[in-house]
PDB file of C-alpha atoms and ligand atoms in Angstrom:
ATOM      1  CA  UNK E   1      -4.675 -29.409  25.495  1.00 42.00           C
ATOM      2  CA  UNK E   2      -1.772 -28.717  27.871  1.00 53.00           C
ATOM      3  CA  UNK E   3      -0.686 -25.402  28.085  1.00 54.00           C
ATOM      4  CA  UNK E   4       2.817 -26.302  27.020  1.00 54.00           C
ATOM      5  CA  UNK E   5       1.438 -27.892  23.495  1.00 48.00           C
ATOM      6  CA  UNK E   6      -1.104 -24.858  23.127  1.00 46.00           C
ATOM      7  CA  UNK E   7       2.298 -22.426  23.498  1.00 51.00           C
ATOM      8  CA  UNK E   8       4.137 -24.971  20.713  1.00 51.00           C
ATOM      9  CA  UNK E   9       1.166 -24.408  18.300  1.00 40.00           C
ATOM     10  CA  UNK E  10       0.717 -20.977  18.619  1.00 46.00           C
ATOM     11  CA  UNK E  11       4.759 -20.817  18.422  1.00 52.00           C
ATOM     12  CA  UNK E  12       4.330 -22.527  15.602  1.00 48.00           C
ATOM     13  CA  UNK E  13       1.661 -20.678  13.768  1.00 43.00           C
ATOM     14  CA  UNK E  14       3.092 -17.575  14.243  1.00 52.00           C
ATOM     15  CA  UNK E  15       6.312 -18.446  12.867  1.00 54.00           C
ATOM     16  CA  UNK E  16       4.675 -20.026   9.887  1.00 54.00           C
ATOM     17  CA  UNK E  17       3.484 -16.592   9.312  1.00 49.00           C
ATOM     18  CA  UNK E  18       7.179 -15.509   9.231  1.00 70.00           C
ATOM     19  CA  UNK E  19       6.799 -12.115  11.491  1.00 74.00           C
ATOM     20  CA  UNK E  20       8.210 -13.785  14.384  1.00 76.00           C
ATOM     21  CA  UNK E  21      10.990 -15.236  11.657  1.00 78.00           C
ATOM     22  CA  UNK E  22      11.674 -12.440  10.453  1.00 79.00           C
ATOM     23  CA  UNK E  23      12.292 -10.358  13.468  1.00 77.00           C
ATOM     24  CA  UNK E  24      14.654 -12.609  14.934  1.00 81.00           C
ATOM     25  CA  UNK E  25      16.761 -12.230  11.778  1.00 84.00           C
ATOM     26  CA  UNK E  26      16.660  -8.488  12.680  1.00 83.00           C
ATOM     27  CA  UNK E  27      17.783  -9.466  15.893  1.00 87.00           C
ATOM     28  CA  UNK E  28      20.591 -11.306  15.466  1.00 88.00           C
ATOM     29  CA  UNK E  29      21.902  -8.327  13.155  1.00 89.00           C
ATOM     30  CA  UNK E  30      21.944  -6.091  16.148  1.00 88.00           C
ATOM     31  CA  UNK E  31      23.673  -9.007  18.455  1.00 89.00           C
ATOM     32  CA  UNK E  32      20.086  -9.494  20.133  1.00 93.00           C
ATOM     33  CA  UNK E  33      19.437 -13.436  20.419  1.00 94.00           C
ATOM     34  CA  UNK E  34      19.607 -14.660  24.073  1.00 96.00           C
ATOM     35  CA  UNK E  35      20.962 -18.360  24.194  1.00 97.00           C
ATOM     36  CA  UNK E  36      18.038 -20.096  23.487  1.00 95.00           C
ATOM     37  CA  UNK E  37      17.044 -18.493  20.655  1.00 93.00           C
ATOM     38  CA  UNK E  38      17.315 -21.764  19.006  1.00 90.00           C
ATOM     39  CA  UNK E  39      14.356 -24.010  18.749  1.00 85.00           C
ATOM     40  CA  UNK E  40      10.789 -24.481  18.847  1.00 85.00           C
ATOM     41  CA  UNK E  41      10.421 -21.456  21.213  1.00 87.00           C
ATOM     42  CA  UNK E  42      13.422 -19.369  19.997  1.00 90.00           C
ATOM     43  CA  UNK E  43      11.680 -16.959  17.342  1.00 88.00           C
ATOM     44  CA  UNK E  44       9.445 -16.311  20.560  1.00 89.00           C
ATOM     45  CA  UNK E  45      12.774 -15.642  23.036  1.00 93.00           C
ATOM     46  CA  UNK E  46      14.595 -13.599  20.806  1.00 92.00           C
ATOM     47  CA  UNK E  47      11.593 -11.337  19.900  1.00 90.00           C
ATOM     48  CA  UNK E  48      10.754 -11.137  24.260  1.00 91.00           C
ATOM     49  CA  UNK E  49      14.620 -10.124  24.702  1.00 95.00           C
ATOM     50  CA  UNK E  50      15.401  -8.183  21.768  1.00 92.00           C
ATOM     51  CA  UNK E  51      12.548  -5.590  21.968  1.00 89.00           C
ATOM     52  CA  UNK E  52      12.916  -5.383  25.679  1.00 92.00           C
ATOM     53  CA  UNK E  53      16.274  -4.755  25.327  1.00 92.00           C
ATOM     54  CA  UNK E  54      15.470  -2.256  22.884  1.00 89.00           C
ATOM     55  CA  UNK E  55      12.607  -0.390  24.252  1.00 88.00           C
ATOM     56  CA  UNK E  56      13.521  -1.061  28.492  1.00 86.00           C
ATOM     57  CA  UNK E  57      17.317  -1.805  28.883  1.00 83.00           C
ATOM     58  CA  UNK E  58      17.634   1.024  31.477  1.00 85.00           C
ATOM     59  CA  UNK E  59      14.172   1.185  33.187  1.00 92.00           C
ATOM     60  CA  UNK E  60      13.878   0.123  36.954  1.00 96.00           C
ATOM     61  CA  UNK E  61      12.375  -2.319  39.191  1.00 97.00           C
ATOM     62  CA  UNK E  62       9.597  -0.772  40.913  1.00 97.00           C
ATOM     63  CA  UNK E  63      10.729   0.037  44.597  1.00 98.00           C
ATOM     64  CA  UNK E  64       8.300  -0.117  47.375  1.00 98.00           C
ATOM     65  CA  UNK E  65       8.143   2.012  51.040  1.00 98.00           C
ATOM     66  CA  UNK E  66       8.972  -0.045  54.095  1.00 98.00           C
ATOM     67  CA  UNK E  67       5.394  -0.752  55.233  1.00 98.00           C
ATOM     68  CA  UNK E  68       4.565  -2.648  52.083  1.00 98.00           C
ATOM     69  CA  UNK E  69       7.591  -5.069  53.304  1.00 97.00           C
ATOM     70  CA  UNK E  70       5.775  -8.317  53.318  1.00 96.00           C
ATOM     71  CA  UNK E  71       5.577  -9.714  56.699  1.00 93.00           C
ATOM     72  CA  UNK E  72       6.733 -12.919  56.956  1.00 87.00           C
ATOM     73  CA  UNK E  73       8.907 -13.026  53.771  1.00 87.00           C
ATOM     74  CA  UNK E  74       8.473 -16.493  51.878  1.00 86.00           C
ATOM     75  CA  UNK E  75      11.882 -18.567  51.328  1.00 86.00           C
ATOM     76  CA  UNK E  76      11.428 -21.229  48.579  1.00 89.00           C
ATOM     77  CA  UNK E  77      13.219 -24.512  49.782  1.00 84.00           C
ATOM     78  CA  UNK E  78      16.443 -25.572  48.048  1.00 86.00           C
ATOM     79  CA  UNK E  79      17.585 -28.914  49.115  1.00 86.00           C
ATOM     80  CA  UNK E  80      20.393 -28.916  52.330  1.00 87.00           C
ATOM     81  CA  UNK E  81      23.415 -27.496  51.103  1.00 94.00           C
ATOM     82  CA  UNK E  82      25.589 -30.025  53.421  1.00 95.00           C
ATOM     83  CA  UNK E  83      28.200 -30.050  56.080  1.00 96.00           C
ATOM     84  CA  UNK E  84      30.348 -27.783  54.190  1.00 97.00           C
ATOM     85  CA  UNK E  85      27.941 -24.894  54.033  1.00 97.00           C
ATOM     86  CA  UNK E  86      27.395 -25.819  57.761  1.00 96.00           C
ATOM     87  CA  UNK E  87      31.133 -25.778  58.687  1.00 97.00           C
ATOM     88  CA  UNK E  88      30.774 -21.974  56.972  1.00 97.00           C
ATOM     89  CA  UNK E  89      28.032 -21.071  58.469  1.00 96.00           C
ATOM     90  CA  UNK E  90      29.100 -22.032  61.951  1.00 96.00           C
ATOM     91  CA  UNK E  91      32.192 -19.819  61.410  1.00 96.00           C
ATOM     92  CA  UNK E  92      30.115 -17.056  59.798  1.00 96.00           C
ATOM     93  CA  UNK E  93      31.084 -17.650  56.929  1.00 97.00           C
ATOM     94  CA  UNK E  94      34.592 -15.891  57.429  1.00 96.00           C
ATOM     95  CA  UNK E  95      35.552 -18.715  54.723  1.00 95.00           C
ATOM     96  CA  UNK E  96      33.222 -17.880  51.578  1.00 98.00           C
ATOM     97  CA  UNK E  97      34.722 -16.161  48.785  1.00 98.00           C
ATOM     98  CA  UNK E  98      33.220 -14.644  45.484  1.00 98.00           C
ATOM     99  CA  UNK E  99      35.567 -15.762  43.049  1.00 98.00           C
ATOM    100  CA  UNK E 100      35.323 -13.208  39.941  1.00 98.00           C
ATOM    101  CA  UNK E 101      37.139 -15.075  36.614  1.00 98.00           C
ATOM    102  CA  UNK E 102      37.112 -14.874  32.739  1.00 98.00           C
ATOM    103  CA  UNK E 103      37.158 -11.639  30.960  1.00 98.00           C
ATOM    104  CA  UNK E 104      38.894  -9.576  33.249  1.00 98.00           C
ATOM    105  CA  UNK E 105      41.848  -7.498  33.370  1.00 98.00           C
ATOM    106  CA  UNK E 106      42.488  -8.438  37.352  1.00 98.00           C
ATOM    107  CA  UNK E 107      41.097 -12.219  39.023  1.00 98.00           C
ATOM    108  CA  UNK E 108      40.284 -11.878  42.148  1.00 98.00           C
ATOM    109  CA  UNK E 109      38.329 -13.901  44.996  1.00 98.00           C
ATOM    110  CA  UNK E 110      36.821 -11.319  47.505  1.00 98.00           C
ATOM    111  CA  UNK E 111      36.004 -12.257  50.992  1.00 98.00           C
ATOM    112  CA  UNK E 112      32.763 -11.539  52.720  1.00 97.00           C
ATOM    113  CA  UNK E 113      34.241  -9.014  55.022  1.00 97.00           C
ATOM    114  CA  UNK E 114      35.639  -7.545  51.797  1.00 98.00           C
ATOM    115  CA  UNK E 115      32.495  -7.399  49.851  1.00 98.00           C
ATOM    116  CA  UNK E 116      30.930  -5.573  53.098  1.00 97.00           C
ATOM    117  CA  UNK E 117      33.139  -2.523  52.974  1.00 98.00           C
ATOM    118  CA  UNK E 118      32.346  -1.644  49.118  1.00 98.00           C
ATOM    119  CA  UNK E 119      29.301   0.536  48.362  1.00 98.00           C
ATOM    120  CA  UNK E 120      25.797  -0.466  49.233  1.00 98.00           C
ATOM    121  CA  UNK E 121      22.450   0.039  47.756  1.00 98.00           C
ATOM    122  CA  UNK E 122      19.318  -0.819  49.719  1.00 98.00           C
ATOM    123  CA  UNK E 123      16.115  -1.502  47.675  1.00 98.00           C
ATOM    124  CA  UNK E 124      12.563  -2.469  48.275  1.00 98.00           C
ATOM    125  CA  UNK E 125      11.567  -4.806  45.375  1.00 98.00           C
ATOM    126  CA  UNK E 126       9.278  -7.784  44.928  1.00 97.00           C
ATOM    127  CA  UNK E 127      10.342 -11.396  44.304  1.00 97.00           C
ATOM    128  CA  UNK E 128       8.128 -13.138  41.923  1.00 96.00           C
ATOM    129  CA  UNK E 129       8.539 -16.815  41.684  1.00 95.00           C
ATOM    130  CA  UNK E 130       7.365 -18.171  37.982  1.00 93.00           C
ATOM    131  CA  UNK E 131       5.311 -19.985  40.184  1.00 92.00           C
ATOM    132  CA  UNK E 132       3.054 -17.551  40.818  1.00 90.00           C
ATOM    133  CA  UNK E 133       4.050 -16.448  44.671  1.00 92.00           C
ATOM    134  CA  UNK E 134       5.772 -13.467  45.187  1.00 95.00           C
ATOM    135  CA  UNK E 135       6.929 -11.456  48.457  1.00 97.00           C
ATOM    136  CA  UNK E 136       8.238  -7.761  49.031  1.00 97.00           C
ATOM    137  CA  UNK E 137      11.242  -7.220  50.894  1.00 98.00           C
ATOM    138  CA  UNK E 138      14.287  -5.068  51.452  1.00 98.00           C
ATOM    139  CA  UNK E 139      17.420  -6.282  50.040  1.00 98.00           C
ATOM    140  CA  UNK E 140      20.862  -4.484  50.252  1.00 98.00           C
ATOM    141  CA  UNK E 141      24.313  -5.152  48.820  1.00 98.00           C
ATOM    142  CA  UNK E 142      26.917  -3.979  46.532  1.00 98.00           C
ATOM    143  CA  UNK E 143      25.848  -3.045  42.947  1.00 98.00           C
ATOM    144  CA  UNK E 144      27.532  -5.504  40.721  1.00 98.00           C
ATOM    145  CA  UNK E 145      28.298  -2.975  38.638  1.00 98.00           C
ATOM    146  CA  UNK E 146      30.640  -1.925  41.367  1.00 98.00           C
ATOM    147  CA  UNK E 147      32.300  -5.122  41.312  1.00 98.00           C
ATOM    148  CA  UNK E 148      33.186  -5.406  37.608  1.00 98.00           C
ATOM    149  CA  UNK E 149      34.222  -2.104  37.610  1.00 98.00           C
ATOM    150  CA  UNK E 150      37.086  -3.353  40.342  1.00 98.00           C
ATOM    151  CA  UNK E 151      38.018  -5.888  38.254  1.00 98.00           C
ATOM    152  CA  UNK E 152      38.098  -4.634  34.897  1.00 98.00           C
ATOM    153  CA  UNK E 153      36.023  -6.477  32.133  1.00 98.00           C
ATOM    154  CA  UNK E 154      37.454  -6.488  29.223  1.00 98.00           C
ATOM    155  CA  UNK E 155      35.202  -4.509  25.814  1.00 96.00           C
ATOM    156  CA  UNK E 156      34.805  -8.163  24.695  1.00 96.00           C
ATOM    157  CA  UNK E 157      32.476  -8.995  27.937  1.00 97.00           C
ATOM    158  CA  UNK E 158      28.696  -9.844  26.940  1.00 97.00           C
ATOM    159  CA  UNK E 159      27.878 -11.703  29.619  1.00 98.00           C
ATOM    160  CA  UNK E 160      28.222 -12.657  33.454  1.00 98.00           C
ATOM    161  CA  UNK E 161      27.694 -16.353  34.631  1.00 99.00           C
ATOM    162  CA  UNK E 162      26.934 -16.654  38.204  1.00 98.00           C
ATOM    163  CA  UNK E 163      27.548 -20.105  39.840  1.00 98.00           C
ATOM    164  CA  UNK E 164      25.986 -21.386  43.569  1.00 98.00           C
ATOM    165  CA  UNK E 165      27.224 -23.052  46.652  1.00 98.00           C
ATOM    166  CA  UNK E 166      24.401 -25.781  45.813  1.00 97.00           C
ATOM    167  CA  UNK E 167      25.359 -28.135  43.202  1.00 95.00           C
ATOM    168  CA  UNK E 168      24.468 -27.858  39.517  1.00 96.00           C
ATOM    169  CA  UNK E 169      22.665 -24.044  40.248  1.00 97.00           C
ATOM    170  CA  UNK E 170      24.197 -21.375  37.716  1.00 98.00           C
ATOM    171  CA  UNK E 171      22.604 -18.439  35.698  1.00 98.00           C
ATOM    172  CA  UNK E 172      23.591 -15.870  33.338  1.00 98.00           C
ATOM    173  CA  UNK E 173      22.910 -11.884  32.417  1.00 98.00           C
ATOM    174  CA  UNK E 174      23.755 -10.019  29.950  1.00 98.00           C
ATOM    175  CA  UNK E 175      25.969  -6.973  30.446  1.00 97.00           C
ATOM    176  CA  UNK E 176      22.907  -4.493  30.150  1.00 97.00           C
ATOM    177  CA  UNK E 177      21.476  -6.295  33.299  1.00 97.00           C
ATOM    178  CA  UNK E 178      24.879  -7.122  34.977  1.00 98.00           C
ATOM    179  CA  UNK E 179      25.728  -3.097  35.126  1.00 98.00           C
ATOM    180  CA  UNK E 180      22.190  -1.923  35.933  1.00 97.00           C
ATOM    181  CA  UNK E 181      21.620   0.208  39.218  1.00 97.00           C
ATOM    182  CA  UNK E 182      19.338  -2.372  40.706  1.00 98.00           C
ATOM    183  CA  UNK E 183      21.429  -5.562  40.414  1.00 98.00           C
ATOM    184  CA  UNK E 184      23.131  -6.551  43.201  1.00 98.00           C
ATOM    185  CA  UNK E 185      25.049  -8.981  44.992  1.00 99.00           C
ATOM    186  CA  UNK E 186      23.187  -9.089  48.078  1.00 98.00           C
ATOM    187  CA  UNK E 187      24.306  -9.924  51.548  1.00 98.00           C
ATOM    188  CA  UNK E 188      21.418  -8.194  53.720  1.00 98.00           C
ATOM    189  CA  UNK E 189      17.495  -8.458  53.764  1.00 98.00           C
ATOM    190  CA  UNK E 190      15.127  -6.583  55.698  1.00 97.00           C
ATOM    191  CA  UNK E 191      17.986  -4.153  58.073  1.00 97.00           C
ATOM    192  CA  UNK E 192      19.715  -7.788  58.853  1.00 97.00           C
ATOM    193  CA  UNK E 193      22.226 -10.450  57.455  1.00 97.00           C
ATOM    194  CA  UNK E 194      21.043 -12.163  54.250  1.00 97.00           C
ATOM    195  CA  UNK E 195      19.432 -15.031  56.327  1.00 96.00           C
ATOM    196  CA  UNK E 196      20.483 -18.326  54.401  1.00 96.00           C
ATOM    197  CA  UNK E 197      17.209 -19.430  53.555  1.00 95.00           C
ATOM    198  CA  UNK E 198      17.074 -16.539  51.329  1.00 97.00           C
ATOM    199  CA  UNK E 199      20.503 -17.247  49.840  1.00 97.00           C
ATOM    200  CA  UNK E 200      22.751 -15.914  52.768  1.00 97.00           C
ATOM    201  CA  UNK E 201      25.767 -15.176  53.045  1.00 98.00           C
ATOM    202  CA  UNK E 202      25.333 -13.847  49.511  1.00 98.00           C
ATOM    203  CA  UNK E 203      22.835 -13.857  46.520  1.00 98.00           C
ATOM    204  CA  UNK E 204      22.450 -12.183  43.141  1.00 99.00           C
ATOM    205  CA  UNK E 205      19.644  -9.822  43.212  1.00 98.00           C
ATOM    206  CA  UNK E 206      18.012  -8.828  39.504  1.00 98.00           C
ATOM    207  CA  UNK E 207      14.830  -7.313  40.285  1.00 98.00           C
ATOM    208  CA  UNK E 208      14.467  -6.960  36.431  1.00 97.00           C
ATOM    209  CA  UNK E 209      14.106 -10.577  35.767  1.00 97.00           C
ATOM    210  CA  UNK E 210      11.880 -13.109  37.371  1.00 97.00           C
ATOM    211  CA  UNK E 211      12.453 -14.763  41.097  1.00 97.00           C
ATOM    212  CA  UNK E 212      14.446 -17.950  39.357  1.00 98.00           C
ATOM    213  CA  UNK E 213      17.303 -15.391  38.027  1.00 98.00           C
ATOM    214  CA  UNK E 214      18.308 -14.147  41.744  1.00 98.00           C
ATOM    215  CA  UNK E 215      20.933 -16.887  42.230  1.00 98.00           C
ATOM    216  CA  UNK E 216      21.233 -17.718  45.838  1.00 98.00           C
ATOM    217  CA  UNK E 217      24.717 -18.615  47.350  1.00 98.00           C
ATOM    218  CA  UNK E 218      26.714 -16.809  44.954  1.00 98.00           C
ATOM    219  CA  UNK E 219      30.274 -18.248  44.968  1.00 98.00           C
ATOM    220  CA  UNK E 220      31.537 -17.430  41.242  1.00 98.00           C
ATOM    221  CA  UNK E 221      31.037 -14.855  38.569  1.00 98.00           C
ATOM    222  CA  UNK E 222      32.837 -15.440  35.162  1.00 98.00           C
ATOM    223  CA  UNK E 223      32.358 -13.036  32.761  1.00 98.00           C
ATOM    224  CA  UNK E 224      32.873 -14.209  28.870  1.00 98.00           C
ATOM    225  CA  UNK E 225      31.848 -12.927  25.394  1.00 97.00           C
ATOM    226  CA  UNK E 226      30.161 -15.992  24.510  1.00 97.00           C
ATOM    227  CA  UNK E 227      27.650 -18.728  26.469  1.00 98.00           C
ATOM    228  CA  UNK E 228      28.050 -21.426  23.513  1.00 96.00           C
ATOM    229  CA  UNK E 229      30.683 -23.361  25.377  1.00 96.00           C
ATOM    230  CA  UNK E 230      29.204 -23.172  29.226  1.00 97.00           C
ATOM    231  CA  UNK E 231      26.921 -26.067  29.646  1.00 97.00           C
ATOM    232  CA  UNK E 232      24.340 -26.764  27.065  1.00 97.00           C
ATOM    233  CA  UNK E 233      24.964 -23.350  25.801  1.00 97.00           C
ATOM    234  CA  UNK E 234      21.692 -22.427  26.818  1.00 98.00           C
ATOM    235  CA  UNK E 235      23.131 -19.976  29.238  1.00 98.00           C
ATOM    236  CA  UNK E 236      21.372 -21.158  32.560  1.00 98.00           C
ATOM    237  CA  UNK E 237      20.348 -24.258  34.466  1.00 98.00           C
ATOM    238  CA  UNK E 238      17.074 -23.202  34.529  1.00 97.00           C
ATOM    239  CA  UNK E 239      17.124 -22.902  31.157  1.00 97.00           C
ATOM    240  CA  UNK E 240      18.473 -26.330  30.153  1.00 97.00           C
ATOM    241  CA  UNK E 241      15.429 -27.656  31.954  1.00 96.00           C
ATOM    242  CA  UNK E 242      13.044 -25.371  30.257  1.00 94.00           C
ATOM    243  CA  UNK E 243      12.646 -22.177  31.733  1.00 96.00           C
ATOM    244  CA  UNK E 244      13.436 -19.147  29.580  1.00 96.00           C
ATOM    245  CA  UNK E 245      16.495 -17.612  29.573  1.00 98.00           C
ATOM    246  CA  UNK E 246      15.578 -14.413  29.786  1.00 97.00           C
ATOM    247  CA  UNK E 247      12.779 -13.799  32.058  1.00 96.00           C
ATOM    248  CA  UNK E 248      12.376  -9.966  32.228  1.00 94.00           C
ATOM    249  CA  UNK E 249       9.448  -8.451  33.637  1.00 88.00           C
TER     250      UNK E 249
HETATM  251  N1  LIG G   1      20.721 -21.584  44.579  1.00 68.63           N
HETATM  252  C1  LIG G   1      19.409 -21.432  44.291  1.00 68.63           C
HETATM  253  N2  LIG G   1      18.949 -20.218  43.969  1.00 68.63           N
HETATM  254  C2  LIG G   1      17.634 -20.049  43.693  1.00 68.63           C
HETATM  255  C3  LIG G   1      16.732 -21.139  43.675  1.00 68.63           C
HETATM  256  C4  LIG G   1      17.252 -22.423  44.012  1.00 68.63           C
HETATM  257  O1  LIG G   1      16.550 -23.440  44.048  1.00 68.63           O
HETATM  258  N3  LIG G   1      18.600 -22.533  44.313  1.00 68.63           N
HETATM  259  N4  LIG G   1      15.416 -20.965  43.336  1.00 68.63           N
HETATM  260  C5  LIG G   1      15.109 -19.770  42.515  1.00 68.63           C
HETATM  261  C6  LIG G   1      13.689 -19.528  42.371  1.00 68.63           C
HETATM  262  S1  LIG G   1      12.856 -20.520  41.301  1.00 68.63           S
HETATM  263  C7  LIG G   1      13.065 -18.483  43.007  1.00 68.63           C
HETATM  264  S2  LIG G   1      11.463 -18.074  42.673  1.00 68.63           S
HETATM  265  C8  LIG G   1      13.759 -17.694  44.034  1.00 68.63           C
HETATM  266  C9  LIG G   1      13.012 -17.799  45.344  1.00 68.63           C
HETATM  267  O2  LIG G   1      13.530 -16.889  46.266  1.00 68.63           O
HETATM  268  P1  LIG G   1      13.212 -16.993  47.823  1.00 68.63           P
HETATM  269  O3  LIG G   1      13.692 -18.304  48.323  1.00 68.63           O
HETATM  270  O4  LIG G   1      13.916 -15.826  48.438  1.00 68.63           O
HETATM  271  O5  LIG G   1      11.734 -16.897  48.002  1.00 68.63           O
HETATM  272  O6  LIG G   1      15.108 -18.097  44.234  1.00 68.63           O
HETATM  273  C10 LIG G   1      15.785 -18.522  43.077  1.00 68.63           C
HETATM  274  N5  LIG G   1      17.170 -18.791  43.399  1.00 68.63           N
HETATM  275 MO1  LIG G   2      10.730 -19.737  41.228  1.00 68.63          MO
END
């Protein structure tokens, strides 16, 4: 039996026996139910995210010291990004802007050389691909928190989309992981410039959720009360092909 069908049975089985039912009925009373808490495997979501929201929401990454700093860091491939990222990257990317939208009282789209004279936060944390590799490494950047403070998000905000450079790449966090000390928009690794294998000039560091949450070339952030309308409403790319939203760990 493939582990996929196993999962659906047990899913199933346990819902049958109405606890998992039950609690995400709890959940959505308390506003807990990512945005695929739909489905086969949404009893199963809401109950991951809705206790760990309720037991962990402000517990941190573990950070490492610099000799555990894993030497040579692993970059996953993403396909080329084309002759526009080039162009960019041949003019340092003086060009690239962070476009913040949505729920906010002010719009803005920063520049690099903008985003590098807010606050910084350097932090050792480990990468773990869903595939089972994972590296250590130092990452530092400005705390999104930081950010959305700048801009203003409005009481209404629940969540922060994050759109790439590369085509069709786009996440979402909630506002509990969007304005936690660890996340960060990240445009150094290791005491250098974010190289762009790793998602340079900037990526979305979330060192609470699995690898496939830290968004690399980070272009847009919209922040919006709802997910329904964005996509599939399933709040990610990833998770339109799968993946769970929420992927906390
Ligand atoms: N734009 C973009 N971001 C991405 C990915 C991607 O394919 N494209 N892959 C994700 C996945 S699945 C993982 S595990 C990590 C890998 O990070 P690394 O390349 O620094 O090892 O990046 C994530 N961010
Ligand atoms: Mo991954």
């Amino acid at each position: 039996m493939s582990s996929t069908s196993r999962r659906k049975l047990i899913a199933t089985a346990i819902t049958g026996a109405g606890g998992l039912t039950l609690a995400a009925k709890l959940a959505a009373r308390y506003g807990l139910v990512p945005p695929d808490g739909g489905g086969i495997y949404g009893p199963g979501e809401t109950l991951c995210y809705a206790s760990q929201r309720l037991l962990t929401r402000h517990s941190l990454a573990r950070e490492f010291t610099p000799a555990q700093i894993s030497r040579p860091p692993f970059a996953n491939k993403v396909d080329p990004l084309g002759d526009e990222f080039k162009r960019l990257q041949e003019s340092a990317f003086t060009g690239w802007t962070l476009a913040v939208d949505g729920m906010v009282a002010h719009p803005v789209a920063f520049s690099l050389a903008e985003l590098r004279t807010f606050p910084v936060r350097s932090q050792i944390t480990h990468l773990a691909c869903e595939e089972g590799w994972s590296y250590i490494a130092e990452w530092t950047g400005v705390p999104l928190s930081h950010v959305l403070t700048l801009v203003g998000t409005l009481p209404q905000a629940h969540y922060v989309v994050y759109t790439s450079f590369e085509k069709g790449a786009w996440d979402s966090i909630d506002m509990a992981d969007a304005l936690h000390p660890q996340t960060i928009l990240a445009h150094g690794m290791n005491g250098g410039e974010l190289p762009a294998p790793f998602g340079g000039p900037l990526r979305l560091r979330v060192p609470r959720q699995l690898g496939y949450k830290s968004l690399k070339y980070v272009t847009r952030l919209t922040v919006t009360d709802s997910l329904e309308h964005i996509g599939k409403g399933l709040g990610s790319a990833a998770s339109e092909g799968g993946y769970a939203w929420y992927a906390g760990i």
